[in-house]
Amino acid sequence: MDLKDQKRVTVLGLGETGLAAALFLKQRGFKIFVSDAGISEAAEKRSRRLQEEKIPFELGGHTLEKISDCDWVLISPGVPPSSEAVLALQKRNIPIASEVEAASWFSRNPVVAVTGTSGKTTVATLLYRILEANGLTAVLCGNIGNPWIGEIEKITKETQVVLEVSSFQLLYTESFRPSIGILLNVGPNHLDWHPTLEDYVAAKLRLFRNQTPRDYALVRRSDREHSFPNFPFQGKLVYFTDRSEGDPNQQVLGEVTSLLGLDPIRTKEVLDRFEGLRHRLENVGEIDGVRFLNDSKCTTVEALIWALTKSPDEKTILLAGGHDKGADFRSVRERVQRKAKLVVLYGEAQNLLEESWRGTAPLKRVPDLAAAFKEALKAAQPGDVVLLSPACASFDQFSNYRERGTLFKKLVEEARSKTVST
């Protein structure tokens, strides 16, 4: 069944993606109903946009009879597959598609899609800038906070689409096919969402399932050997190496530059100018010889390992904690022991972190990030680095990683102001 021709659609979830999908599909003649389980200020604001377009909706819960009165469901990435609504829809054999899947039905543009446990936002952003530096028209969208489906009306036939995709979005794809698919790395992540690591990896590999010999699949050699040795790639396989053998992100960008026939000199210029993204090892400044790094986007053990690699031995005060996603924190013990002068733990995961890292470095437990920052200030000496690299999701105390990182930067600024005033 071609879902594109089935016109009655339930949009499950009213975040940025859900709103963009509802508006786009309504414009294309689909009959839309939107359902969101929450009642937030943001959801109410978006619902007013639905009212303007005369799109029916409900907030505060999913009414099964309403959400199942459709031909198919477009699911927002914030709705977990274990939710009662999703399980009930599956029991009724109602097809479910992600926004990425639906957008792919309406776009014939070449797509470079980037996924991975860590690094995907940085690589996608750099690819977009490299394309622009080569004089090409490009759009950056997807999991980066800019839904692809909301960009389709603005895209011309010359536009190159750079798409960041998450495991949540890939899980509900059937026909999506990028001309270049990039899997940067795979490690334990979102195991509060996916039942097992194998399920998580399988979701990531859906990136490649529809590729043909005309397409390209870029994967890390060690991931191929250890995590999915038997996956039947149809696209041309291009390998890159681990961090121990150089910067894999730069390797990937070099490969894509070559595959697309771009100017390697311009790629190097973009990389040389790149100062990083907000909340990703962002240098927030220095106070009395102590440097502060905001790595709030670090929600995985792999990202924490990378952050600690960039930190000085025995001079790092690490702030970690938040909502556990099922990670194996023990795998970073050696790095914590070598790098950390002090570890301040906060949030839901602090018990698990303490158990995992006991004996590596002095550990201090506090209730929240503000208290963790105070402890870091007390312990910091000139030459130290205070590193917010939580290795956990933010949802126990914040709306998202951006809110968490913004608070950290505010705390640094307040501390700087007090130092100046004294």
Coordinates of C-alpha atoms in Angstrom, one line a residue:
M1 CA 0.0 0.0 0.0
D2 CA 1.3 3.4 -1.0
L3 CA 0.7 5.6 2.1
K4 CA 1.2 8.7 0.0
D5 CA -2.2 8.0 -1.6
Q6 CA -4.0 7.4 1.7
K7 CA -5.4 10.7 2.7
R8 CA -6.6 10.3 6.3
V9 CA -3.6 10.9 8.7
T10 CA -3.1 11.1 12.4
V11 CA -0.1 13.2 13.5
L12 CA 1.1 11.8 16.8
G13 CA 2.9 14.5 18.8
L14 CA 2.8 18.3 18.4
G15 CA 6.4 19.3 18.6
E16 CA 8.2 21.2 15.8
T17 CA 8.1 18.1 13.6
G18 CA 4.4 17.3 14.2
L19 CA 3.3 20.9 13.5
A20 CA 5.4 21.1 10.3
A21 CA 4.1 17.7 9.1
A22 CA 0.5 18.6 9.8
L23 CA 0.7 21.9 8.0
F24 CA 2.5 20.4 5.0
L25 CA 0.1 17.4 4.6
K26 CA -3.0 19.6 5.0
Q27 CA -1.7 21.8 2.2
R28 CA -1.3 18.7 0.1
G29 CA -4.9 17.7 0.6
F30 CA -4.6 15.2 3.4
K31 CA -7.3 15.1 6.2
I32 CA -5.3 15.6 9.4
F33 CA -5.9 15.0 13.1
V34 CA -3.2 15.9 15.6
S35 CA -2.9 14.3 19.1
D36 CA -0.4 15.2 21.8
A37 CA -0.2 13.6 25.2
G38 CA 1.0 16.8 27.0
I39 CA -0.4 20.2 27.8
S40 CA 2.5 22.6 27.7
E41 CA 2.8 26.3 26.8
A42 CA 4.7 25.3 23.6
A43 CA 2.0 22.8 22.6
E44 CA -0.8 25.3 23.2
K45 CA 1.0 27.9 21.1
R46 CA 1.4 25.4 18.3
S47 CA -2.3 24.4 18.6
R48 CA -3.3 27.9 17.8
R49 CA -1.5 27.5 14.5
L50 CA -3.6 24.4 13.9
Q51 CA -6.8 26.3 14.7
E52 CA -5.9 28.9 12.1
E53 CA -5.6 26.1 9.5
K54 CA -8.8 24.4 10.8
I55 CA -6.9 21.3 11.7
P56 CA -8.6 19.3 14.5
F57 CA -6.5 18.3 17.5
E58 CA -6.4 17.1 21.1
L59 CA -4.0 17.9 23.9
G60 CA -3.4 16.1 27.2
G61 CA -3.8 12.5 26.0
H62 CA -4.3 10.2 23.1
T63 CA -7.9 9.1 22.6
L64 CA -7.6 5.7 20.9
E65 CA -10.8 5.9 18.8
K66 CA -9.7 9.3 17.5
I67 CA -6.1 8.6 16.7
S68 CA -7.0 5.2 15.1
D69 CA -9.6 6.7 12.8
C70 CA -7.1 7.1 9.9
D71 CA -5.3 5.4 7.1
W72 CA -1.8 5.9 8.7
V73 CA 0.0 7.7 11.4
L74 CA 2.8 10.1 11.2
I75 CA 4.8 9.8 14.4
S76 CA 6.9 12.6 15.9
P77 CA 10.4 11.6 17.2
G78 CA 9.4 12.4 20.8
V79 CA 6.8 9.7 21.0
P80 CA 8.4 6.5 22.3
P81 CA 7.6 3.1 20.6
S82 CA 6.7 1.7 24.0
S83 CA 3.9 4.2 24.6
E84 CA 0.3 2.9 25.0
A85 CA -0.8 4.8 22.0
V86 CA 1.8 3.3 19.7
L87 CA 1.2 -0.2 21.0
A88 CA -2.5 0.2 20.5
L89 CA -2.1 1.5 16.9
Q90 CA 0.2 -1.4 16.1
K91 CA -2.3 -3.9 17.5
R92 CA -4.8 -2.5 15.1
N93 CA -2.3 -2.9 12.2
I94 CA -2.3 0.9 11.4
P95 CA 0.8 1.8 9.5
I96 CA 3.2 4.3 11.2
A97 CA 5.7 6.5 9.4
S98 CA 8.2 9.1 10.6
E99 CA 8.4 12.6 9.2
V100 CA 11.6 11.6 7.4
E101 CA 9.8 8.8 5.6
A102 CA 6.9 11.0 4.7
A103 CA 9.1 13.9 3.5
S104 CA 11.0 11.5 1.2
W105 CA 7.8 10.8 -0.7
F106 CA 7.6 14.4 -1.8
S107 CA 11.3 15.2 -2.5
R108 CA 13.4 14.0 -5.4
N109 CA 16.5 15.9 -4.4
P110 CA 19.8 14.1 -3.6
V111 CA 20.1 13.6 0.1
V112 CA 23.3 13.2 2.2
A113 CA 22.0 11.7 5.5
V114 CA 24.1 11.6 8.7
T115 CA 23.4 9.5 11.7
G116 CA 25.5 8.1 14.6
T117 CA 25.6 7.9 18.4
S118 CA 27.6 11.1 18.5
G119 CA 28.9 13.8 16.2
K120 CA 26.1 13.9 13.7
T121 CA 25.1 17.5 14.2
T122 CA 28.7 18.7 13.8
V123 CA 29.3 16.7 10.6
A124 CA 25.9 17.7 9.1
T125 CA 26.6 21.3 9.8
L126 CA 30.0 21.2 8.3
L127 CA 28.8 19.4 5.2
Y128 CA 26.2 22.1 4.7
R129 CA 28.8 24.8 5.0
I130 CA 31.2 23.0 2.7
L131 CA 28.5 22.7 0.0
E132 CA 27.7 26.4 0.4
A133 CA 31.4 27.3 0.2
N134 CA 31.5 25.4 -3.2
G135 CA 28.7 27.7 -4.5
L136 CA 26.0 25.1 -4.2
T137 CA 22.4 25.6 -2.9
A138 CA 21.9 23.4 0.2
V139 CA 19.5 23.0 3.1
L140 CA 20.3 21.7 6.5
C141 CA 17.4 19.9 8.2
G142 CA 16.2 16.9 10.1
N143 CA 17.0 16.1 13.7
I144 CA 18.9 19.3 14.0
G145 CA 15.7 21.1 14.8
N146 CA 14.5 22.0 11.3
P147 CA 12.1 19.3 10.0
W148 CA 12.7 18.3 6.4
I149 CA 9.0 18.2 5.6
G150 CA 8.8 21.9 6.5
E151 CA 11.5 22.8 3.9
I152 CA 10.2 20.9 0.9
E153 CA 8.1 23.9 -0.5
K154 CA 11.3 26.1 -0.5
I155 CA 13.6 23.5 -2.1
T156 CA 14.4 23.8 -5.8
K157 CA 15.6 21.0 -8.0
E158 CA 19.2 22.2 -7.6
T159 CA 19.1 22.0 -3.8
Q160 CA 21.3 19.5 -2.0
V161 CA 19.6 18.2 1.1
V162 CA 21.8 17.6 4.2
L163 CA 19.8 15.6 6.7
E164 CA 20.6 14.7 10.3
V165 CA 18.7 11.6 11.3
S166 CA 18.2 9.9 14.6
S167 CA 17.4 6.3 15.4
F168 CA 13.8 7.5 16.4
Q169 CA 13.3 8.9 12.9
L170 CA 14.9 5.9 11.1
L171 CA 12.8 3.3 13.1
Y172 CA 9.7 4.2 11.1
T173 CA 11.1 4.4 7.6
E174 CA 10.3 2.0 4.8
S175 CA 11.3 3.7 1.5
F176 CA 13.7 6.5 2.5
R177 CA 16.8 6.3 0.5
P178 CA 19.8 8.7 0.8
S179 CA 22.2 8.9 -2.1
I180 CA 25.0 9.1 0.5
G181 CA 24.3 7.6 4.0
I182 CA 26.8 8.2 6.8
L183 CA 26.9 6.2 10.0
L184 CA 29.5 7.9 12.1
N185 CA 29.6 5.4 15.0
V186 CA 27.4 3.1 17.1
G187 CA 27.5 2.6 20.8
P188 CA 25.1 2.0 23.6
N189 CA 22.5 4.8 23.5
H190 CA 18.7 5.3 23.9
L191 CA 18.4 1.9 25.6
D192 CA 15.6 3.5 27.6
W193 CA 13.8 3.7 24.2
H194 CA 15.0 0.8 22.2
P195 CA 14.6 -2.6 23.9
T196 CA 18.2 -3.7 23.2
L197 CA 21.5 -2.5 21.7
E198 CA 20.7 -4.7 18.8
D199 CA 17.4 -3.0 18.2
Y200 CA 19.2 0.4 18.4
V201 CA 21.8 -0.6 15.8
A202 CA 19.1 -2.1 13.6
A203 CA 17.2 1.2 13.6
K204 CA 20.4 3.0 12.6
L205 CA 21.1 0.5 9.7
R206 CA 17.7 1.3 8.2
L207 CA 19.6 4.3 6.7
F208 CA 21.1 1.9 4.2
R209 CA 18.3 -0.6 3.6
N210 CA 17.0 0.9 0.3
Q211 CA 20.3 2.0 -1.2
T212 CA 21.3 0.8 -4.7
P213 CA 24.7 0.3 -6.2
R214 CA 24.6 3.9 -7.4
D215 CA 24.6 5.1 -3.7
Y216 CA 27.3 5.3 -1.1
A217 CA 27.4 4.0 2.5
L218 CA 30.1 5.5 4.8
V219 CA 30.7 3.5 8.0
R220 CA 33.5 3.1 10.5
R221 CA 35.5 0.0 9.8
S222 CA 35.4 -1.2 13.4
D223 CA 31.6 -0.8 13.7
R224 CA 31.2 -2.9 10.5
E225 CA 33.5 -5.6 11.9
H226 CA 32.0 -5.8 15.4
S227 CA 28.4 -4.5 15.3
F228 CA 27.0 -5.5 12.0
P229 CA 29.3 -7.8 10.1
N230 CA 26.5 -9.5 8.1
F231 CA 24.4 -6.5 7.1
P232 CA 23.7 -6.7 3.3
F233 CA 24.9 -3.3 2.1
Q234 CA 23.7 -2.5 -1.5
G235 CA 25.4 0.8 -1.8
K236 CA 29.2 1.2 -2.4
L237 CA 30.9 0.8 1.0
V238 CA 33.4 3.5 2.0
Y239 CA 35.2 3.0 5.3
F240 CA 36.8 5.4 7.7
T241 CA 38.8 4.7 10.8
D242 CA 38.6 5.2 14.6
R243 CA 39.5 8.3 16.6
S244 CA 42.8 6.7 17.6
E245 CA 43.9 6.9 14.0
G246 CA 42.9 10.5 13.3
D247 CA 39.8 12.6 13.4
P248 CA 37.0 10.5 11.8
N249 CA 34.8 13.5 11.2
Q250 CA 37.4 15.1 9.0
Q251 CA 37.9 11.8 7.2
V252 CA 34.2 11.6 6.5
L253 CA 34.1 15.2 5.2
G254 CA 37.0 14.5 3.0
E255 CA 35.3 11.4 1.5
V256 CA 32.1 13.3 0.8
T257 CA 34.1 16.1 -0.7
S258 CA 35.6 13.6 -3.1
L259 CA 32.3 11.8 -3.9
L260 CA 30.5 15.0 -4.7
G261 CA 33.4 16.4 -6.7
L262 CA 33.9 19.4 -4.4
D263 CA 37.0 21.5 -4.0
P264 CA 39.2 20.0 -1.2
I265 CA 40.8 23.4 -0.6
R266 CA 37.4 24.9 0.2
T267 CA 36.7 22.0 2.5
K268 CA 39.9 22.7 4.4
E269 CA 39.0 26.4 4.6
V270 CA 35.6 25.6 6.2
L271 CA 37.3 23.2 8.7
D272 CA 40.0 25.7 9.6
R273 CA 37.4 28.4 10.3
F274 CA 35.0 26.2 12.3
E275 CA 35.0 27.1 15.9
G276 CA 32.5 24.5 17.0
L277 CA 28.8 24.5 17.8
R278 CA 27.0 25.7 20.9
H279 CA 26.8 23.2 23.7
R280 CA 29.4 20.9 22.0
L281 CA 32.7 21.4 23.9
E282 CA 31.9 25.1 23.7
N283 CA 34.6 27.3 25.4
V284 CA 32.6 29.5 27.7
G285 CA 35.6 31.4 28.9
E286 CA 38.1 31.6 31.8
I287 CA 37.9 32.9 35.4
D288 CA 41.1 33.3 37.4
G289 CA 42.9 30.8 35.2
V290 CA 40.1 28.2 35.3
R291 CA 38.6 27.3 31.9
F292 CA 34.9 26.4 31.5
L293 CA 33.7 24.1 28.8
N294 CA 30.0 23.6 28.0
D295 CA 29.5 20.1 26.5
S296 CA 25.8 19.8 27.4
K297 CA 25.1 18.0 24.1
C298 CA 27.1 15.1 25.5
T299 CA 24.4 12.6 26.2
T300 CA 26.4 9.4 25.6
V301 CA 29.4 7.6 27.0
E302 CA 31.1 7.8 23.6
A303 CA 30.7 11.6 23.6
L304 CA 32.1 11.8 27.2
I305 CA 35.2 9.8 26.1
W306 CA 35.8 12.2 23.3
A307 CA 35.4 15.2 25.7
L308 CA 37.8 13.7 28.2
T309 CA 40.3 13.0 25.5
K310 CA 40.4 16.7 24.8
S311 CA 40.8 17.5 28.6
P312 CA 44.0 17.8 30.6
D313 CA 45.1 14.9 32.8
E314 CA 44.2 15.2 36.5
K315 CA 43.1 18.8 36.0
T316 CA 39.5 18.2 34.9
I317 CA 36.5 18.8 37.2
L318 CA 33.7 16.8 35.5
L319 CA 30.1 17.6 36.0
A320 CA 28.0 14.6 35.0
G321 CA 24.4 13.4 35.5
G322 CA 20.9 13.6 34.3
H323 CA 18.5 11.0 32.9
D324 CA 20.1 7.6 32.2
K325 CA 19.5 6.2 28.7
G326 CA 20.8 2.7 29.5
A327 CA 24.5 3.4 29.0
D328 CA 27.4 1.3 30.4
F329 CA 29.2 4.0 32.4
R330 CA 31.8 1.5 33.5
S331 CA 33.3 1.6 30.0
V332 CA 34.7 5.1 30.7
R333 CA 36.3 4.3 34.1
E334 CA 39.9 4.4 32.9
R335 CA 39.4 7.7 31.2
V336 CA 37.7 9.3 34.2
Q337 CA 40.6 8.0 36.5
R338 CA 43.2 9.5 34.2
K339 CA 41.6 12.8 33.6
A340 CA 39.4 13.8 36.5
K341 CA 40.6 15.8 39.6
L342 CA 37.0 15.7 40.9
V343 CA 33.7 14.4 39.5
V344 CA 30.5 16.1 40.7
L345 CA 27.4 14.0 40.1
Y346 CA 23.8 15.3 40.0
G347 CA 20.3 14.3 38.8
E348 CA 18.6 10.9 38.4
A349 CA 21.6 9.0 37.3
Q350 CA 23.9 9.9 40.1
N351 CA 23.5 6.6 42.0
L352 CA 24.4 4.6 38.9
L353 CA 27.3 6.9 38.0
E354 CA 28.7 6.7 41.5
E355 CA 28.5 2.9 41.4
S356 CA 30.2 2.8 38.0
W357 CA 33.0 5.3 38.8
R358 CA 33.8 4.5 42.5
G359 CA 37.5 4.4 43.0
T360 CA 38.4 6.4 39.9
A361 CA 38.5 9.9 41.3
P362 CA 36.9 11.8 44.2
L363 CA 33.1 11.8 43.7
K364 CA 30.7 14.4 45.1
R365 CA 26.9 14.1 44.9
V366 CA 24.6 17.1 44.7
P367 CA 21.0 17.5 43.7
D368 CA 21.2 19.7 40.6
L369 CA 23.5 21.4 38.1
A370 CA 23.6 24.7 40.0
A371 CA 24.9 22.9 43.1
A372 CA 27.4 21.0 41.0
F373 CA 28.7 24.2 39.6
K374 CA 29.2 25.6 43.1
E375 CA 31.2 22.5 44.1
A376 CA 33.3 22.9 41.0
L377 CA 34.1 26.5 41.8
K378 CA 35.2 25.6 45.3
A379 CA 37.6 23.0 44.1
A380 CA 39.0 24.7 40.9
Q381 CA 42.6 26.0 40.8
P382 CA 44.4 27.9 38.0
G383 CA 45.1 25.5 35.2
D384 CA 42.0 23.4 35.8
V385 CA 39.1 22.8 33.4
V386 CA 35.5 22.7 34.6
L387 CA 33.8 20.4 32.1
L388 CA 30.0 20.0 31.8
S389 CA 29.8 16.7 29.9
P390 CA 26.8 15.0 31.4
A391 CA 26.8 11.6 29.5
C392 CA 23.1 11.6 30.2
A393 CA 19.9 13.0 28.7
S394 CA 18.6 16.3 30.3
F395 CA 15.0 15.4 30.7
D396 CA 15.0 14.8 34.5
Q397 CA 15.6 18.5 35.2
F398 CA 15.5 20.4 31.8
S399 CA 13.4 20.5 28.7
N400 CA 16.5 19.7 26.5
Y401 CA 20.3 19.9 26.4
R402 CA 20.1 23.5 25.2
E403 CA 18.4 24.6 28.3
R404 CA 20.9 22.7 30.4
G405 CA 23.9 24.3 28.6
T406 CA 22.3 27.7 28.7
L407 CA 22.1 27.4 32.5
F408 CA 25.7 26.4 32.7
K409 CA 26.8 29.4 30.7
K410 CA 24.6 31.7 32.9
L411 CA 26.3 30.3 36.0
V412 CA 29.7 30.9 34.5
E413 CA 28.8 34.5 33.6
E414 CA 27.4 35.1 37.1
A415 CA 30.7 33.8 38.6
R416 CA 32.7 36.0 36.3
S417 CA 30.6 39.1 37.3
K418 CA 31.2 38.4 41.0
T419 CA 35.0 38.1 40.4
V420 CA 35.1 41.4 38.5
S421 CA 33.0 43.2 41.1
T422 CA 35.3 42.1 43.9

